[in-house]
Short mmCIF file of C-alpha atoms in Angstrom, two decimals:
data_model
loop_
_atom_site.label_atom_id
_atom_site.label_comp_id
_atom_site.label_asym_id
_atom_site.label_seq_id
_atom_site.Cartn_x
_atom_site.Cartn_y
_atom_site.Cartn_z
CA UNK A 141 2.42 -2.85 -5.70
CA UNK A 142 3.59 -6.43 -5.87
CA UNK A 143 0.90 -9.06 -5.62
CA UNK A 144 0.55 -12.78 -4.93
CA UNK A 145 -0.06 -14.94 -7.96
CA UNK A 146 -2.79 -17.19 -6.60
CA UNK A 147 -5.16 -14.74 -4.92
CA UNK A 148 -8.18 -15.95 -6.88
CA UNK A 149 -8.42 -19.24 -4.98
CA UNK A 150 -8.32 -17.40 -1.65
CA UNK A 151 -11.39 -15.17 -2.09
CA UNK A 152 -14.00 -17.50 -0.53
CA UNK A 153 -11.73 -18.08 2.48
CA UNK A 154 -11.15 -14.35 2.82
CA UNK A 155 -14.90 -13.69 2.89
CA UNK A 156 -15.20 -16.18 5.75
CA UNK A 157 -12.41 -14.41 7.67
CA UNK A 158 -14.06 -11.04 7.11
CA UNK A 159 -17.43 -12.30 8.23
CA UNK A 160 -15.84 -13.53 11.44
CA UNK A 161 -14.02 -10.24 11.98
CA UNK A 162 -16.83 -7.83 11.14
CA UNK A 163 -19.16 -6.30 13.74
CA UNK A 164 -22.53 -8.02 14.02
CA UNK A 165 -24.40 -4.69 13.86
CA UNK A 166 -24.74 -2.49 10.79
CA UNK A 167 -22.48 0.11 12.36
CA UNK A 168 -19.29 1.23 10.71
CA UNK A 169 -16.50 1.23 13.27
CA UNK A 170 -19.03 1.55 16.09
CA UNK A 171 -20.73 4.53 14.43
CA UNK A 172 -23.88 4.22 12.33
CA UNK A 173 -23.83 5.52 8.78
CA UNK A 174 -26.40 8.10 9.89
CA UNK A 175 -23.95 9.45 12.49
CA UNK A 176 -21.13 9.57 9.98
CA UNK A 177 -23.38 11.46 7.59
CA UNK A 178 -23.44 14.37 10.01
CA UNK A 179 -19.66 14.69 9.57
CA UNK A 180 -19.47 14.01 5.82
CA UNK A 181 -22.90 15.05 4.57
CA UNK A 182 -24.75 13.09 1.92
CA UNK A 183 -24.20 15.77 -0.72
CA UNK A 184 -20.42 15.55 -0.41
CA UNK A 185 -20.57 11.77 -0.13
CA UNK A 186 -22.54 11.46 -3.40
CA UNK A 187 -20.15 13.88 -5.08
CA UNK A 188 -17.14 11.78 -4.04
CA UNK A 189 -18.80 8.57 -5.14
CA UNK A 190 -19.44 10.10 -8.56
CA UNK A 191 -15.79 11.18 -8.79
CA UNK A 192 -14.61 7.73 -7.80
CA UNK A 193 -16.87 5.99 -10.30
CA UNK A 194 -15.82 8.31 -13.11
CA UNK A 195 -12.19 7.50 -12.33
CA UNK A 196 -13.01 3.80 -12.17
CA UNK A 197 -14.62 3.94 -15.61
CA UNK A 198 -11.65 5.84 -17.06
CA UNK A 199 -8.49 4.27 -15.57
CA UNK A 200 -5.03 5.23 -16.82
CA UNK A 201 -1.77 3.33 -16.57
CA UNK A 202 1.36 4.67 -14.90
CA UNK A 203 2.84 7.47 -16.96
CA UNK A 204 -0.43 8.08 -18.82
CA UNK A 205 -2.60 9.66 -16.11
CA UNK A 206 -3.40 12.82 -18.11
CA UNK A 207 -7.20 12.77 -17.76
CA UNK A 208 -7.03 11.81 -14.08
CA UNK A 209 -4.56 14.62 -13.42
CA UNK A 210 -6.72 17.21 -15.22
CA UNK A 211 -9.82 16.19 -13.26
CA UNK A 212 -7.99 16.52 -9.95
CA UNK A 213 -6.43 19.88 -10.81
CA UNK A 214 -9.81 21.30 -11.82
CA UNK A 215 -11.41 20.11 -8.61
CA UNK A 216 -8.67 21.60 -6.44
CA UNK A 217 -8.82 24.94 -8.25
CA UNK A 218 -12.58 25.04 -7.73
CA UNK A 219 -11.90 24.68 -4.00
CA UNK A 220 -9.54 27.67 -4.13
CA UNK A 221 -6.30 25.77 -3.67
CA UNK A 222 -3.03 26.74 -5.31
CA UNK A 223 -2.27 24.07 -7.91
CA UNK A 224 1.01 22.97 -9.44
CA UNK A 225 0.68 20.35 -12.17
CA UNK A 226 3.33 18.34 -13.99
CA UNK A 227 6.28 18.69 -11.63
CA UNK A 228 6.92 15.03 -12.37
CA UNK A 229 4.85 13.23 -14.97
CA UNK A 230 1.16 13.88 -14.46
CA UNK A 231 1.52 14.85 -10.80
CA UNK A 232 -0.76 17.40 -9.17
CA UNK A 233 0.12 19.29 -5.99
CA UNK A 234 -2.57 21.32 -4.25
CA UNK A 235 -1.74 23.80 -1.49
CA UNK A 236 -4.31 24.87 1.09
CA UNK A 237 -3.11 27.75 3.26
CA UNK A 238 -4.91 28.16 6.57
CA UNK A 239 -5.92 31.41 8.17
CA UNK A 240 -3.22 31.17 10.85
CA UNK A 241 0.51 30.50 10.80
CA UNK A 242 1.62 26.99 11.62
CA UNK A 243 3.33 23.89 10.34
CA UNK A 244 2.84 22.12 7.02
CA UNK A 245 1.26 18.69 6.64
CA UNK A 246 1.21 16.67 3.41
CA UNK A 247 -1.33 14.07 2.29
CA UNK A 248 -0.50 11.65 -0.56
CA UNK A 249 -2.80 9.87 -3.03
CA UNK A 250 -1.92 7.90 -6.18
CA UNK A 251 -3.24 8.24 -9.74
CA UNK A 252 -2.43 5.11 -11.73
CA UNK A 253 -4.39 1.95 -12.50
CA UNK A 254 -3.29 -1.59 -13.36
CA UNK A 255 -2.90 -3.46 -16.62
CA UNK A 256 -4.82 -6.72 -16.77
CA UNK A 257 -8.12 -8.34 -17.66
CA UNK A 258 -9.48 -8.31 -14.12
CA UNK A 259 -13.02 -9.45 -13.41
CA UNK A 260 -14.80 -6.22 -12.50
CA UNK A 261 -18.21 -6.97 -10.92
CA UNK A 262 -19.39 -3.36 -10.49
CA UNK A 263 -21.87 -1.71 -12.90
CA UNK A 264 -19.46 1.23 -13.49
CA UNK A 265 -16.87 -0.96 -15.22
CA UNK A 266 -13.67 0.22 -16.82
CA UNK A 267 -14.20 1.50 -20.36
CA UNK A 268 -10.52 1.06 -21.18
CA UNK A 269 -9.66 -2.45 -22.40
CA UNK A 270 -7.26 -4.34 -20.13
CA UNK A 271 -6.85 -1.42 -17.69
CA UNK A 272 -8.57 -1.43 -14.32
CA UNK A 273 -8.45 0.27 -10.92
CA UNK A 274 -7.90 -3.06 -9.16
CA UNK A 275 -5.71 -1.54 -6.46
CA UNK A 276 -8.11 1.12 -5.19
CA UNK A 277 -6.32 4.29 -6.24
CA UNK A 278 -9.64 5.70 -7.49
CA UNK A 279 -10.89 5.42 -3.90
CA UNK A 280 -7.73 7.08 -2.58
CA UNK A 281 -8.21 10.04 -4.93
CA UNK A 282 -11.84 10.46 -3.87
CA UNK A 283 -10.83 10.44 -0.20
CA UNK A 284 -8.04 12.98 -0.75
CA UNK A 285 -10.37 15.30 -2.67
CA UNK A 286 -12.96 14.90 0.08
CA UNK A 287 -10.41 15.80 2.76
CA UNK A 288 -9.39 18.83 0.69
CA UNK A 289 -13.01 19.96 0.40
CA UNK A 290 -13.74 19.52 4.12
CA UNK A 291 -10.60 21.43 5.13
CA UNK A 292 -11.06 24.14 2.48
CA UNK A 293 -14.39 25.02 4.10
CA UNK A 294 -12.52 25.49 7.38
CA UNK A 295 -9.43 27.26 6.05
CA UNK A 296 -10.02 30.39 8.16
CA UNK A 297 -9.60 28.36 11.34
CA UNK A 298 -6.69 26.20 10.18
CA UNK A 299 -3.28 26.73 11.75
CA UNK A 300 -0.78 26.09 8.98
CA UNK A 301 -0.74 24.64 5.47
CA UNK A 302 -1.95 21.38 3.96
CA UNK A 303 -0.26 20.03 0.84
CA UNK A 304 -2.13 17.44 -1.22
CA UNK A 305 0.24 15.37 -3.34
CA UNK A 306 -1.40 13.40 -6.14
CA UNK A 307 1.36 11.13 -7.30
CA UNK A 308 1.64 9.34 -10.65
CA UNK A 309 3.39 6.03 -11.30
CA UNK A 310 3.05 4.35 -7.92
CA UNK A 311 2.57 0.90 -9.43
CA UNK A 312 5.97 1.16 -11.11
CA UNK A 313 7.58 2.50 -7.91
CA UNK A 314 8.78 5.60 -9.77
CA UNK A 315 6.41 8.43 -8.89
CA UNK A 316 7.39 9.28 -5.32
CA UNK A 317 11.11 9.26 -6.07
CA UNK A 318 10.52 11.24 -9.25
CA UNK A 319 8.69 13.95 -7.33
CA UNK A 320 11.40 14.11 -4.69
CA UNK A 321 14.13 14.35 -7.33
CA UNK A 322 12.20 17.21 -8.99
CA UNK A 323 12.09 19.10 -5.68
CA UNK A 324 8.51 18.62 -4.55
CA UNK A 325 9.54 19.40 -0.96
CA UNK A 326 12.03 22.19 -1.72
CA UNK A 327 9.62 25.11 -1.37
CA UNK A 328 6.81 23.44 0.55
CA UNK A 329 8.94 21.64 3.17
CA UNK A 330 6.21 19.63 4.95
CA UNK A 331 6.81 18.72 8.58
CA UNK A 332 4.74 15.52 8.35
CA UNK A 333 3.22 13.35 5.63
CA UNK A 334 0.31 10.89 5.69
CA UNK A 335 -1.25 8.41 3.28
CA UNK A 336 -3.41 5.30 3.19
CA UNK A 337 -4.26 2.19 1.25
CA UNK A 338 -7.70 0.65 1.06
CA UNK A 339 -7.46 -3.12 1.44
CA UNK A 340 -9.21 -6.33 2.48
CA UNK A 341 -10.10 -5.41 6.05
CA UNK A 342 -13.67 -4.79 7.24
CA UNK A 343 -15.07 -1.42 6.24
CA UNK A 344 -14.83 0.95 9.18
CA UNK A 345 -11.43 -0.31 10.30
CA UNK A 346 -8.25 1.76 10.19
CA UNK A 347 -5.12 -0.24 10.93
CA UNK A 348 -1.65 1.10 11.63
CA UNK A 349 1.58 0.30 13.44
CA UNK A 350 4.86 2.01 14.17
CA UNK A 351 7.78 1.13 11.87
CA UNK A 352 7.26 -1.42 9.07
CA UNK A 353 3.76 -1.92 7.65
CA UNK A 354 5.02 -4.38 5.02
CA UNK A 355 7.81 -6.90 4.90
CA UNK A 356 11.01 -6.00 3.04
CA UNK A 357 10.75 -7.32 -0.51
CA UNK A 358 13.80 -8.38 -2.46
CA UNK A 359 14.22 -9.77 -5.95
CA UNK A 360 17.04 -12.32 -5.78
CA UNK A 361 18.92 -13.44 -8.90
CA UNK A 362 21.45 -16.31 -9.00
CA UNK A 363 23.68 -16.26 -12.10
CA UNK A 364 25.36 -19.38 -13.52
CA UNK A 365 27.78 -19.62 -16.42
CA UNK A 366 26.30 -22.90 -17.64
CA UNK A 367 22.84 -24.32 -18.14
CA UNK A 368 21.53 -26.38 -15.23
CA UNK A 369 19.27 -29.39 -15.54
CA UNK A 370 15.71 -29.19 -14.19
CA UNK A 371 16.74 -31.59 -11.43
CA UNK A 372 19.63 -29.36 -10.40
CA UNK A 373 17.40 -26.27 -10.39
CA UNK A 374 14.74 -28.05 -8.32
CA UNK A 375 17.30 -29.33 -5.82
CA UNK A 376 18.82 -25.86 -5.44
CA UNK A 377 15.38 -24.33 -4.90
CA UNK A 378 14.68 -26.86 -2.13
CA UNK A 379 18.07 -26.17 -0.51
CA UNK A 380 17.56 -22.40 -0.57
CA UNK A 381 14.09 -22.82 0.94
CA UNK A 382 15.40 -25.07 3.70
CA UNK A 383 18.23 -22.71 4.57
CA UNK A 384 16.42 -19.38 4.37
CA UNK A 385 12.71 -19.82 5.05
CA UNK A 386 11.54 -18.90 8.54
CA UNK A 387 8.12 -18.64 10.19
CA UNK A 388 6.73 -18.85 13.68
CA UNK A 389 5.57 -22.37 14.63
CA UNK A 390 2.35 -23.16 12.81
CA UNK A 391 2.25 -19.79 11.03
CA UNK A 392 1.56 -19.53 7.30
CA UNK A 393 2.23 -15.89 6.38
CA UNK A 394 2.00 -16.68 2.67
CA UNK A 395 -1.76 -17.21 3.16
CA UNK A 396 -2.60 -13.55 2.61
CA UNK A 397 -6.33 -14.35 2.73
CA UNK A 398 -5.98 -14.52 6.53
CA UNK A 399 -4.53 -11.01 6.91
CA UNK A 400 -7.89 -9.76 8.21
CA UNK A 401 -8.57 -12.76 10.46
CA UNK A 402 -9.00 -11.59 14.08
CA UNK A 403 -7.20 -14.70 15.38
CA UNK A 404 -4.09 -14.80 13.18
CA UNK A 405 -4.31 -11.67 10.99
CA UNK A 406 -2.19 -8.55 11.21
CA UNK A 407 -4.26 -7.07 14.06
CA UNK A 408 -3.95 -10.19 16.26
CA UNK A 409 -1.25 -10.26 18.92
CA UNK A 410 -0.65 -13.90 17.97
CA UNK A 411 -0.39 -12.93 14.31
CA UNK A 412 0.98 -15.28 11.70
CA UNK A 413 2.41 -12.27 9.88
CA UNK A 414 5.38 -11.61 12.15
CA UNK A 415 9.01 -12.78 12.14
CA UNK A 416 9.17 -14.56 8.81
CA UNK A 417 11.18 -14.94 5.64
CA UNK A 418 9.14 -16.44 2.82
CA UNK A 419 9.79 -16.73 -0.90
CA UNK A 420 8.31 -17.94 -4.16
CA UNK A 421 7.95 -21.72 -4.33
CA UNK A 422 10.08 -22.06 -7.46
CA UNK A 423 12.75 -20.18 -9.35
CA UNK A 424 11.89 -18.56 -12.64
CA UNK A 425 14.62 -18.77 -15.25
CA UNK A 426 15.92 -16.68 -18.11
CA UNK A 427 19.13 -16.12 -20.03
CA UNK A 428 21.05 -12.87 -19.68
CA UNK A 429 24.31 -12.13 -21.54
CA UNK A 430 24.97 -15.81 -21.99
CA UNK A 431 24.31 -16.65 -18.33
CA UNK A 432 21.48 -18.68 -16.81
CA UNK A 433 19.64 -16.57 -14.22
CA UNK A 434 17.45 -18.11 -11.53
CA UNK A 435 15.15 -15.58 -9.92
CA UNK A 436 12.85 -15.51 -6.92
CA UNK A 437 11.07 -12.97 -4.71
CA UNK A 438 11.76 -12.93 -0.98
CA UNK A 439 9.86 -11.24 1.85
CA UNK A 440 11.67 -10.62 5.14
CA UNK A 441 10.19 -8.87 8.19
CA UNK A 442 13.46 -8.21 10.01
CA UNK A 443 15.68 -5.49 8.53
CA UNK A 444 18.71 -6.73 10.48
CA UNK A 445 18.55 -10.07 8.65
CA UNK A 446 18.61 -8.68 5.11
CA UNK A 447 22.40 -8.69 4.90
CA UNK A 448 22.44 -12.39 5.78
CA UNK A 449 20.41 -13.46 2.75
CA UNK A 450 23.09 -13.47 0.04
CA UNK A 451 25.70 -15.26 2.20
CA UNK A 452 23.07 -17.90 3.05
CA UNK A 453 22.29 -18.38 -0.65
CA UNK A 454 25.99 -18.73 -1.45
CA UNK A 455 26.23 -21.50 1.16
CA UNK A 456 23.13 -23.20 -0.29
CA UNK A 457 24.71 -23.15 -3.77
CA UNK A 458 27.86 -24.75 -2.37
CA UNK A 459 25.81 -27.44 -0.59
CA UNK A 460 24.12 -28.23 -3.90
CA UNK A 461 27.47 -28.81 -5.61
CA UNK A 462 27.05 -25.86 -7.98
CA UNK A 463 29.68 -23.48 -6.63
CA UNK A 464 32.08 -23.96 -9.55
CA UNK A 465 29.43 -22.90 -12.05
CA UNK A 466 28.23 -19.91 -10.04
CA UNK A 467 28.88 -16.39 -11.37
CA UNK A 468 27.19 -14.23 -8.72
CA UNK A 469 24.23 -13.81 -6.38
CA UNK A 470 22.64 -10.34 -6.37
CA UNK A 471 19.55 -8.43 -5.37
CA UNK A 472 18.11 -7.33 -8.71
CA UNK A 473 15.60 -5.15 -6.86
CA UNK A 474 15.61 -3.95 -3.26
CA UNK A 475 13.03 -1.24 -2.75
CA UNK A 476 12.64 0.46 0.62
CA UNK A 477 9.57 -0.43 2.66
CA UNK A 478 6.97 1.78 4.34
CA UNK A 479 8.37 2.81 7.74
CA UNK A 480 6.01 4.68 10.03
CA UNK A 481 7.43 7.24 12.44
CA UNK A 482 6.75 5.87 15.96
CA UNK A 483 5.96 9.23 17.61
CA UNK A 484 3.64 10.36 14.81
CA UNK A 485 1.96 6.96 14.74
CA UNK A 486 1.24 7.07 18.46
CA UNK A 487 -0.12 10.60 18.17
CA UNK A 488 -2.25 9.74 15.14
CA UNK A 489 -3.81 6.76 16.91
CA UNK A 490 -4.65 8.97 19.89
CA UNK A 491 -6.29 11.62 17.67
CA UNK A 492 -8.26 9.11 15.60
CA UNK A 493 -9.55 7.37 18.71
CA UNK A 494 -10.56 10.73 20.16
CA UNK A 495 -12.47 11.95 17.10
CA UNK A 496 -14.27 8.62 16.65
CA UNK A 497 -16.00 7.41 13.52
CA UNK A 498 -13.77 4.41 12.86
CA UNK A 499 -12.51 1.26 14.52
CA UNK A 500 -8.82 2.03 15.10
CA UNK A 501 -6.64 -1.05 15.46
CA UNK A 502 -2.94 -1.63 15.89
CA UNK A 503 -1.17 -4.00 13.53
CA UNK A 504 1.14 -6.57 15.07
CA UNK A 505 2.21 -8.12 11.80
CA UNK A 506 3.67 -7.01 8.47
CA UNK A 507 1.88 -7.70 5.19
CA UNK A 508 3.86 -9.74 2.62
CA UNK A 509 3.74 -9.45 -1.19
CA UNK A 510 2.82 -5.74 -1.25
CA UNK A 511 4.71 -2.48 -0.84
CA UNK A 512 4.28 1.22 -1.62
CA UNK A 513 6.72 3.89 -2.82
CA UNK A 514 5.30 6.17 -0.10
CA UNK A 515 8.46 4.84 1.58
CA UNK A 516 10.54 7.35 -0.41
CA UNK A 517 8.58 10.25 1.07
CA UNK A 518 9.16 8.84 4.55
CA UNK A 519 12.91 8.86 3.93
CA UNK A 520 12.66 12.65 3.72
CA UNK A 521 9.83 13.49 6.14
CA UNK A 522 8.36 11.74 9.20
CA UNK A 523 5.16 10.08 8.07
CA UNK A 524 2.41 7.56 8.76
CA UNK A 525 0.73 5.18 6.32
CA UNK A 526 -2.58 3.52 7.19
CA UNK A 527 -4.57 0.53 6.00
CA UNK A 528 -8.24 1.40 5.47
CA UNK A 529 -10.81 -1.37 5.45
CA UNK A 530 -12.79 -1.65 2.23
CA UNK A 531 -14.41 -5.09 2.47
CA UNK A 532 -17.94 -5.96 3.52
CA UNK A 533 -18.72 -9.66 3.99
CA UNK A 534 -22.47 -9.08 4.19
CA UNK A 535 -22.41 -7.53 0.71
CA UNK A 536 -19.91 -10.04 -0.69
CA UNK A 537 -17.36 -7.24 -1.23
CA UNK A 538 -13.68 -8.13 -0.95
CA UNK A 539 -11.12 -5.35 -1.38
CA UNK A 540 -8.20 -7.71 -2.04
CA UNK A 541 -5.81 -5.59 -4.10
CA UNK A 542 -4.64 -6.81 -7.50
CA UNK A 543 -7.13 -9.68 -7.36
CA UNK A 544 -10.01 -10.73 -9.61
CA UNK A 545 -13.37 -9.34 -8.47
CA UNK A 546 -11.69 -6.59 -6.46
CA UNK A 547 -14.39 -4.32 -5.01
CA UNK A 548 -14.53 -1.60 -2.38
CA UNK A 549 -17.43 -0.73 -0.11
CA UNK A 550 -17.78 2.96 -0.90
CA UNK A 551 -18.70 3.67 2.72
CA UNK A 552 -14.92 3.53 3.23
CA UNK A 553 -14.74 6.89 1.43
CA UNK A 554 -16.92 8.47 4.08
CA UNK A 555 -14.89 6.85 6.86
CA UNK A 556 -11.63 8.00 5.28
CA UNK A 557 -12.68 11.62 4.75
CA UNK A 558 -14.18 11.90 8.22
CA UNK A 559 -11.18 10.37 9.99
CA UNK A 560 -8.31 11.90 8.09
CA UNK A 561 -9.66 15.42 7.71
CA UNK A 562 -10.01 15.37 11.50
CA UNK A 563 -6.51 13.95 11.91
CA UNK A 564 -4.97 16.69 9.77
CA UNK A 565 -6.88 19.52 11.43
CA UNK A 566 -6.02 18.28 14.94
CA UNK A 567 -2.38 17.69 13.97
CA UNK A 568 -1.99 21.20 12.57
CA UNK A 569 -2.97 22.62 15.94
CA UNK A 570 -0.24 20.66 17.75
CA UNK A 571 3.41 21.76 18.16
CA UNK A 572 6.11 20.51 15.83
CA UNK A 573 7.29 17.01 16.66
CA UNK A 574 10.64 17.02 18.46
CA UNK A 575 13.39 15.26 16.57
#
């Protein structure tokens, strides 16, 4: 996942936003922890916390998730699931067949951790130098294993099959596509797929929207045949910003610390995180095959405007008097973005609200700076991707991904297992979605 470079300075502000957004009671999503415990009992909860903390202490980078993969495979086999390991990299696929015929639903979790010397305030710190679960994938794994355990106990009553996909190499945006290319869906052929990401929303919240959850991210490179002066580069950067940048009046979508703010965050109808194109403040520069390359990252919410970006940059170059030295303008990277199926999203919201146990909210905005290769699965199968709140202002916990002092309130594990095991079971009992 891509992350903003200056998150550290935003953490105190984010805690203030979370404190304003969080319920005043000690309930989680309107349900007390005691009530939730009757759905996910304390024995399972402690087991999942221990799994999560073991993973947190032993993180592995993308492409190196051997220990993580082995732990998951052993757990799934102990639950009686069919297990296929190593289809792509260190992937693990677990298949739970219900007692009755029906459709197939897939659930995705990710395995890899991040490189970096992140401040890690928990007592179960990473034992691997410069590697840390600062994106929350350890929490995702614990939730997926918890869902598998809850549903395995009910397999006789399940209508259909549940496929648990534990995907390597999400941080490098390679794992999902690698699994698809190796035929992960050839034999299993899921009808629907679901996944989540824990993030800096209040614990107990589950946030979702139809269509795009994130903005479209693009890496833009401008190639010149000659070296430009610093003044010329700065003037071009200002021209490109003037011509391309777009926000709603008064909105500052680059201030990601406000994403959970009830007044302007992604769940507010008057959100600041809607209808924007934002980009890095400055170009970074490097030389490539004798050419000067100016690079920047852009984030656009409107898919129909993506094709306008390069022509606009070409006009900005001409305005800056640099057209004669220009070689080309290209997208060096243009990953797909998470795109939730509208019908499945509506149905999922209805089910989650019915089963209770979480505060279900619709997102009106799209998060910048981040993305997830879950998008590749959604290109093949209708799917829904959720944000799961992991922050707790009262405890000083901020689940701001890829940031220093990233922490997750582990009560989010209980919320996730309760909500999404119910979602899958209820969804299996419903007819196939019409195309």
